[in-house]
GROMACS .gro file of C-alpha atoms in nm:
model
  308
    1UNK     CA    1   0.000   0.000   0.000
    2UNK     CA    2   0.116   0.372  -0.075
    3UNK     CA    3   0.220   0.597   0.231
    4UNK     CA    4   0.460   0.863   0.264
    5UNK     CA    5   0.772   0.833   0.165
    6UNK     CA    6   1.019   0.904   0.513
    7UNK     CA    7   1.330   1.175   0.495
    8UNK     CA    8   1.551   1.105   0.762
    9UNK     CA    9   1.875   1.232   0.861
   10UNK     CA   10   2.051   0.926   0.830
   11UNK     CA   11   1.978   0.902   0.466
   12UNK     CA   12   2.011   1.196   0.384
   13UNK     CA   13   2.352   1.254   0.482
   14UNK     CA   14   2.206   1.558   0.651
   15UNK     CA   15   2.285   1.666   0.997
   16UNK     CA   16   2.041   1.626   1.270
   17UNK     CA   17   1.922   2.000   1.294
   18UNK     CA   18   1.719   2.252   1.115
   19UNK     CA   19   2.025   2.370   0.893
   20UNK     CA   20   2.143   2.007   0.820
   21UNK     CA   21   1.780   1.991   0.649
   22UNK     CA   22   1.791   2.312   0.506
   23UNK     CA   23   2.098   2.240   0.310
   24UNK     CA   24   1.945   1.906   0.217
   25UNK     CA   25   1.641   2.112   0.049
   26UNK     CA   26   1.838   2.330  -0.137
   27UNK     CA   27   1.857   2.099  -0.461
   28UNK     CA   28   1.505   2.240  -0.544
   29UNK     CA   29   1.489   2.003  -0.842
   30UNK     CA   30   1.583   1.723  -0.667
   31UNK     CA   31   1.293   1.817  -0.401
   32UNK     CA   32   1.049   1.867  -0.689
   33UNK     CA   33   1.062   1.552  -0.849
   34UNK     CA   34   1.063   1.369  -0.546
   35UNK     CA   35   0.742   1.538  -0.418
   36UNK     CA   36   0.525   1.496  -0.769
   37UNK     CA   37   0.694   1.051  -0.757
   38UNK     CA   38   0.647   1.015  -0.386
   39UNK     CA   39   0.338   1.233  -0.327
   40UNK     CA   40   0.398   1.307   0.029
   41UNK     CA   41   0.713   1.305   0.220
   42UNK     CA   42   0.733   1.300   0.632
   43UNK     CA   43   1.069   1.443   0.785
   44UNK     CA   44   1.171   1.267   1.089
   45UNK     CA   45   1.463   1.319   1.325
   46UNK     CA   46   1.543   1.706   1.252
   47UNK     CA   47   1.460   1.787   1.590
   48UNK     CA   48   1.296   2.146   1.386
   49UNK     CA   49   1.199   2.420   1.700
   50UNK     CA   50   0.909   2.632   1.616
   51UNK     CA   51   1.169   2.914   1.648
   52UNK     CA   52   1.355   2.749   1.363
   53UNK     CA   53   1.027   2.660   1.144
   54UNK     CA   54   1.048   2.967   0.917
   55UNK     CA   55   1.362   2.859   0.674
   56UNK     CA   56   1.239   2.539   0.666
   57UNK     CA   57   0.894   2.615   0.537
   58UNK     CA   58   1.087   2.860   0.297
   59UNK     CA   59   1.272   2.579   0.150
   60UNK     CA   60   0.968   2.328   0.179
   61UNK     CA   61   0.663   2.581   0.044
   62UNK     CA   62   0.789   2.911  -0.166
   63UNK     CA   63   0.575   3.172  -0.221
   64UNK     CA   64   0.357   3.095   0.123
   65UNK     CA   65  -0.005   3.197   0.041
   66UNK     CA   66  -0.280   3.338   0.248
   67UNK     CA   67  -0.549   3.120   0.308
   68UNK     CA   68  -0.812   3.351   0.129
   69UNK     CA   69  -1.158   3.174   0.110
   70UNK     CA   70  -1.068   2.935   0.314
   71UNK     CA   71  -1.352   2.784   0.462
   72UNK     CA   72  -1.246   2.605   0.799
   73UNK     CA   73  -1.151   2.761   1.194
   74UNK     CA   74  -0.824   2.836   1.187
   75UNK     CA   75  -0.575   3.116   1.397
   76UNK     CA   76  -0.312   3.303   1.171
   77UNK     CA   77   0.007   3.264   1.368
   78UNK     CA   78   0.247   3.382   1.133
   79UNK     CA   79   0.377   3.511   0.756
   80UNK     CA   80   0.088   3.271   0.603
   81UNK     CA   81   0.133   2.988   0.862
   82UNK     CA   82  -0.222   2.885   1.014
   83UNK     CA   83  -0.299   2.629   1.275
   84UNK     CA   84  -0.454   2.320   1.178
   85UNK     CA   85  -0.817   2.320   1.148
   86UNK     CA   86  -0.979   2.379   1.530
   87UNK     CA   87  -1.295   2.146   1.526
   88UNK     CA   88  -1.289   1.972   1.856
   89UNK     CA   89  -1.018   1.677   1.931
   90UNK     CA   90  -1.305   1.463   1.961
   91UNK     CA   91  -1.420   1.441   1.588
   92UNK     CA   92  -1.296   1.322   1.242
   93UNK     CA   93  -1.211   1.519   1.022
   94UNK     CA   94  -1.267   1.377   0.644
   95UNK     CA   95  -1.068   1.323   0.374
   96UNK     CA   96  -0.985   1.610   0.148
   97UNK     CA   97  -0.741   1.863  -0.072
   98UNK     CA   98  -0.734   2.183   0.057
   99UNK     CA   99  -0.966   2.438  -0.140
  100UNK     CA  100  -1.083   2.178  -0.360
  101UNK     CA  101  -1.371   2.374  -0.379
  102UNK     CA  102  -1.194   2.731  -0.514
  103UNK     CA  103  -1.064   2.812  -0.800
  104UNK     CA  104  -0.756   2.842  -0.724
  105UNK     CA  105  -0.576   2.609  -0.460
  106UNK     CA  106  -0.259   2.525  -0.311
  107UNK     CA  107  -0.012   2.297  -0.538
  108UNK     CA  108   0.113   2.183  -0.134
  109UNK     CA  109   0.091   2.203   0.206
  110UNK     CA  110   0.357   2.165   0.510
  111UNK     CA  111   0.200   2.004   0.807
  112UNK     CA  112   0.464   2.054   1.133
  113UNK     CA  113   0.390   1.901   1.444
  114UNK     CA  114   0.492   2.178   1.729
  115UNK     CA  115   0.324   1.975   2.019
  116UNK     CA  116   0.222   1.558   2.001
  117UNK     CA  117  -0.148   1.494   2.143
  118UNK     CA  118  -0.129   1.234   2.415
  119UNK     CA  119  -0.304   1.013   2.186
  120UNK     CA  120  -0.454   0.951   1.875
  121UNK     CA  121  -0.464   1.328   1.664
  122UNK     CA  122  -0.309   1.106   1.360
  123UNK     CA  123  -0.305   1.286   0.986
  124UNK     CA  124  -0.461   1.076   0.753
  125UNK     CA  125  -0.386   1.087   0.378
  126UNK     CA  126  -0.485   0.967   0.082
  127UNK     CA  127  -0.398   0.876  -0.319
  128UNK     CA  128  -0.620   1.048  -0.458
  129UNK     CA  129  -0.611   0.761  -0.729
  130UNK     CA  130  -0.669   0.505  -0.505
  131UNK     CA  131  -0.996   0.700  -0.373
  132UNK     CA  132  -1.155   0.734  -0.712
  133UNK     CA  133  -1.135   0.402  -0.782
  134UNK     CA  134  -1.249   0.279  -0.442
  135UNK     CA  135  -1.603   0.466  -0.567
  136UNK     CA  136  -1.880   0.280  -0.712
  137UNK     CA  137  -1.931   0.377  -1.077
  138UNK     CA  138  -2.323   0.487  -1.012
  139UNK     CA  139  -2.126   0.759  -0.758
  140UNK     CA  140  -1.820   0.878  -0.990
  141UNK     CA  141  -2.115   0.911  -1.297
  142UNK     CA  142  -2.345   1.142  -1.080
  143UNK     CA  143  -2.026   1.375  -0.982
  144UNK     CA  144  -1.904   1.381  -1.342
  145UNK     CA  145  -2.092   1.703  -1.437
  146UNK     CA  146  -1.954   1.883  -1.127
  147UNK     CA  147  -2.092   2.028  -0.803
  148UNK     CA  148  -2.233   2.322  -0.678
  149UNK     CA  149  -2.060   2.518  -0.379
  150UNK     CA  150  -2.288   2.790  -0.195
  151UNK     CA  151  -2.146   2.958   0.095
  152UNK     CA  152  -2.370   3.244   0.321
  153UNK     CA  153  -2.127   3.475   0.499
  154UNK     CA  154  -2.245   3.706   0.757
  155UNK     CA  155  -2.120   4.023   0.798
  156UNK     CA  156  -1.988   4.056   1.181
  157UNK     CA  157  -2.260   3.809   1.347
  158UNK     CA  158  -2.376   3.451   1.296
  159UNK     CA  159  -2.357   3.127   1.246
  160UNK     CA  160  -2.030   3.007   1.061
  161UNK     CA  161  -1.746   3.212   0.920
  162UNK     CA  162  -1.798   3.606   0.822
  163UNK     CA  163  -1.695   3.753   0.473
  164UNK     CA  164  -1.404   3.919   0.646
  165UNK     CA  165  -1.253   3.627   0.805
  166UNK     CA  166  -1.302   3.448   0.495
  167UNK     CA  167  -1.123   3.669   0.241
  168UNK     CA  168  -0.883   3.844   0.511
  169UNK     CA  169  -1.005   4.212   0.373
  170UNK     CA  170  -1.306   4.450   0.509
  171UNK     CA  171  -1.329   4.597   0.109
  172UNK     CA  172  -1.597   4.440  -0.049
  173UNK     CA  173  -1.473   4.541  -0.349
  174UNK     CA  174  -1.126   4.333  -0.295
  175UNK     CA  175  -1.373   4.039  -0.263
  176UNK     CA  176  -1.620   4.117  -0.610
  177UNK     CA  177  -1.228   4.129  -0.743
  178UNK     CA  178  -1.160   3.788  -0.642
  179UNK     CA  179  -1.471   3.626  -0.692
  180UNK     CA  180  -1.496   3.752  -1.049
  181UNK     CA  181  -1.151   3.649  -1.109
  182UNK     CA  182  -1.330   3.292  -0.970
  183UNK     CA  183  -1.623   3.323  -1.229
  184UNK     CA  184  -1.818   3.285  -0.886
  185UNK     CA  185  -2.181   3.413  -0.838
  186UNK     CA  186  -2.235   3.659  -0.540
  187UNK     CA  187  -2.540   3.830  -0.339
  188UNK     CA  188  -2.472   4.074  -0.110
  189UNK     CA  189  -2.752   4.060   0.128
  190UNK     CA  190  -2.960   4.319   0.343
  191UNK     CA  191  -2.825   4.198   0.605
  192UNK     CA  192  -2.460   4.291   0.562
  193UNK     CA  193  -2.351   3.897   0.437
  194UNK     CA  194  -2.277   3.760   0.139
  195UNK     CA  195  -2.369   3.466  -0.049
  196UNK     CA  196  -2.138   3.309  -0.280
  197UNK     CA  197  -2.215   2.979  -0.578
  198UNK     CA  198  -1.969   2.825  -0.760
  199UNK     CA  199  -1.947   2.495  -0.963
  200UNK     CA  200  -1.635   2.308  -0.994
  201UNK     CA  201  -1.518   1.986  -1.147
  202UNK     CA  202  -1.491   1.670  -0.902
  203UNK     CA  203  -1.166   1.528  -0.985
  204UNK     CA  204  -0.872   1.674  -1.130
  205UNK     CA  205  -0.599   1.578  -1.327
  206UNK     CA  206  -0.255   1.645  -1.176
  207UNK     CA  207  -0.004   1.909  -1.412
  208UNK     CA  208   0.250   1.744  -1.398
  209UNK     CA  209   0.143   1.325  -1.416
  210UNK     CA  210  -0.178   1.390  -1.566
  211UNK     CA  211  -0.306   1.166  -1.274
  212UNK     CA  212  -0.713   1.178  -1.233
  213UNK     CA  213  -0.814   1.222  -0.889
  214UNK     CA  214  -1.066   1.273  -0.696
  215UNK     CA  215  -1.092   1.616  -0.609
  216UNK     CA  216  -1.410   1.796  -0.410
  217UNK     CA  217  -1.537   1.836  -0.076
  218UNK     CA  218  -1.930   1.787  -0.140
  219UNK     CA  219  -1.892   1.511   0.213
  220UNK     CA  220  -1.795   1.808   0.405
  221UNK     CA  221  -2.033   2.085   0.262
  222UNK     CA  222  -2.323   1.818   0.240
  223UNK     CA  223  -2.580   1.860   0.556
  224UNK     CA  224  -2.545   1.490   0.609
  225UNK     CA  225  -2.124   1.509   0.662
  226UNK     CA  226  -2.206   1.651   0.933
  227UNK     CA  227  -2.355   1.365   1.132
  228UNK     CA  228  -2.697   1.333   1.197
  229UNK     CA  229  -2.777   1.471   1.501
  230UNK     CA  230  -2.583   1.804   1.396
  231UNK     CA  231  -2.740   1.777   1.056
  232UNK     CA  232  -3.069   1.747   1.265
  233UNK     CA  233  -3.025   2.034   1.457
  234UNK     CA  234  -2.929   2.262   1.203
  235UNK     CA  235  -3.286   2.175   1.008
  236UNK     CA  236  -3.456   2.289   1.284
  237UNK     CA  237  -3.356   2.648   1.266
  238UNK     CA  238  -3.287   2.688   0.880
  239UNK     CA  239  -3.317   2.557   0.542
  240UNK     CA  240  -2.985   2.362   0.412
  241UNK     CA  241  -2.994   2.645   0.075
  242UNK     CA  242  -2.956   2.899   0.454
  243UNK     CA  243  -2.674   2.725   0.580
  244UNK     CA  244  -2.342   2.842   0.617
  245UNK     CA  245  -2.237   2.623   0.343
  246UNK     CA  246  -2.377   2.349   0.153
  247UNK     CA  247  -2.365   2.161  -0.169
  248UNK     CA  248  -2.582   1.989  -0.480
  249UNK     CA  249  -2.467   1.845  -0.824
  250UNK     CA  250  -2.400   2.113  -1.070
  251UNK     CA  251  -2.736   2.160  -1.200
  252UNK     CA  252  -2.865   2.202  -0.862
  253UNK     CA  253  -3.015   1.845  -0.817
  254UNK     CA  254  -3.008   1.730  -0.476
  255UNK     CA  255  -2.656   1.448  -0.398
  256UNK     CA  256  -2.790   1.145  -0.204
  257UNK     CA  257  -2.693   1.108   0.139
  258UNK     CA  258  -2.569   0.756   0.077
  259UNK     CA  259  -2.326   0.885  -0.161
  260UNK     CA  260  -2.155   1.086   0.071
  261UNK     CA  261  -2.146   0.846   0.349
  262UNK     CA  262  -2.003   0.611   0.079
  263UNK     CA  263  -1.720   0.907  -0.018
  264UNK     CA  264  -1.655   0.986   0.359
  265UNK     CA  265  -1.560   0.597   0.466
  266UNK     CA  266  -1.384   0.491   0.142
  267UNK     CA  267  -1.186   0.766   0.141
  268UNK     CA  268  -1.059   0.712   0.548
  269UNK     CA  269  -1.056   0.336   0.482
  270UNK     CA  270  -0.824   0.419   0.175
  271UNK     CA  271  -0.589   0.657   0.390
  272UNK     CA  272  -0.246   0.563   0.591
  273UNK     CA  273  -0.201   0.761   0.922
  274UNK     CA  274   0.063   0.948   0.982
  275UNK     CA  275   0.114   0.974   1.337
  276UNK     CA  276   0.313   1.275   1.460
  277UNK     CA  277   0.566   1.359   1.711
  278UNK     CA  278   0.702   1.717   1.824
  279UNK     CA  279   0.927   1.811   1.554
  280UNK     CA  280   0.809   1.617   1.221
  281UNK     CA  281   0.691   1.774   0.915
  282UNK     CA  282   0.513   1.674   0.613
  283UNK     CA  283   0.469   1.787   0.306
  284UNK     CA  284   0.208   1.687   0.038
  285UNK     CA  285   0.109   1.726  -0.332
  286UNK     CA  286  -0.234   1.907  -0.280
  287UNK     CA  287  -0.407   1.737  -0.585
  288UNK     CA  288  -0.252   1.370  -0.524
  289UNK     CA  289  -0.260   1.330  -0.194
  290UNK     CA  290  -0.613   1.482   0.048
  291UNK     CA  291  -0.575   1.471   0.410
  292UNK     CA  292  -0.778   1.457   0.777
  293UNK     CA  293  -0.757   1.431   1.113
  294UNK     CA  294  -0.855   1.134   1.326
  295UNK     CA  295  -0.977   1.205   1.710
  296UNK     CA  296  -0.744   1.279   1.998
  297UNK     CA  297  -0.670   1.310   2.357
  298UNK     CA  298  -0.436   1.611   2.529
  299UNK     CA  299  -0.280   1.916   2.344
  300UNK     CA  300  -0.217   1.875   2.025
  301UNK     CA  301  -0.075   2.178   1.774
  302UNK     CA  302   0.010   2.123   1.401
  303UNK     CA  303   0.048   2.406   1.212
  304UNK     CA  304   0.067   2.408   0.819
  305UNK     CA  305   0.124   2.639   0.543
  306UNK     CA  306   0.038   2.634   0.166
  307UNK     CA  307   0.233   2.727  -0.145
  308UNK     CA  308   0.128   2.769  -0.508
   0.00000   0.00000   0.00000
């Protein structure tokens, strides 16, 4: 079975230390093509500080970007470096490539571990190959026309994420820029939010292999991802079109609950763990490799950053 492939300072030839791995990183080329072969790579054995992160994550993810419509709770602690997503230890997190649903996402993402959970907290990931094809054909025929994204934003006060913390900016203009740019739809409502509808494709091919994956996050904008007593108690006080986000085909037919439950569990029983300890870092190909989080006990803090 495919799982990361595991840098090490023994063989690398790289000393045991933040600069030892720097050095090792600076054959970009080398680095490149062993990313796109590999997929992911996990760096064990550095001994990287947090103080010591930002070289690394130079080397490891040029050209850092700002997680701009980015859709999940996260705390900006640095240049472009976010903590993981802040849903409580107790639940899963689902498979998926970050801002699948954009239309523009990161080519990678650096995961580093800056404090190990007690237990459990693993990262999860996934060939994207390997989850297409674990997908019934009567699913990956329904999602071949695409899905529909549709976010509602409030302004300062609700339920979900605002506009602002969404697209880092108070200009609404800055945002009509960037969802143009997107060939988005947008509603600025009475109420000071915003209401965004996209359609995207659900799998990609990758640049470079020309690898199809697949490549959406309908499981985690469908009501049903959420588990059914949340899913339940969200019904009660709106309409799923009212929700902070939610999803159909792209023709605005409703997707089958039973086809996301089947997308959720194929795509974790597909996925290696990668189980962290303070220190480690990985680094994965956005489009061939998606990613979660399984439960966990104690403090845990992984922070990651994105490149183009």
């Amino acid at each position: 079975m495919w799982a990361p492939f595991e840098v090490t300072p023994e063989e690398t030839g790289a000393t045991a230390d933040a600069p030892g791995l720097v050095a090792y990183l600076e054959d970009k080329e080398r680095l490149d093509a062993t990313l796109v072969e590999q997929k992911a790579l996990t760096f064990r054995g550095f001994g990287i500080e947090t103080s010591e992160l930002d070289p690394v994550m130079d080397a490891l993810v040029p050209n850092r970007l700002a997680y701009v419509h980015g859709n999940s709770p996260r705390t900006k602690v640095g240049q472009n470096v976010y903590t993981s997503t802040e849903y409580p230890p107790q639940y899963t997190i689902s498979m998926h490539n970050e801002m699948s649903y954009a239309h523009q996402w990161p080519a990678r993402l650096l995961f580093y571990c800056e404090r190990a959970p007690l237990s459990g907290g693993a990262t999860p990931v996934v060939d994207g190959v390997r989850w297409l094809a674990a997908l019934d054909p009567e699913v990956r025929e329904a999602f071949a026309g695409g899905v529909r994204y549709t976010q509602n934003l409030h302004g300062g006060m609700g339920l979900g994420r605002s506009w602002q913390q969404t697209f880092e900016t108070e200009d609404r203009s800055e945002v009509e820029r960037f969802l143009e740019k997107g060939q988005s739809e947008w509603e600025w409502r009475p109420d000071g939010g915003l209401r965004v509808s996209q359609i995207r494709h659900s799998t990609a091919r990758h640049p470079v292999t020309g690898a199809e994956v697949w490549f959406n996050q309908a499981d985690q904008w469908h009501a049903s991802g959420l588990g059914d007593q949340t899913a339940a108690a969200l019904a009660q006080i709106m309409p799923e079109e009212e929700m902070p986000q939610s999803v159909t085909f792209a023709d605005g037919t409703p997707i089958p609950a039973e086809y996301i439950a089947q997308i959720q569990e194929r795509g974790l029983a597909s996925a290696v763990d990668v189980d962290w300890r303070a220190g480690d870092l990985l680094l994965i190909d956005n489009v061939l490799v998606g990613h979660g989080r399984r439960p966990f006990e104690g403090p845990r803090r992984v922070l990651v950053a994105m490149s183009d």
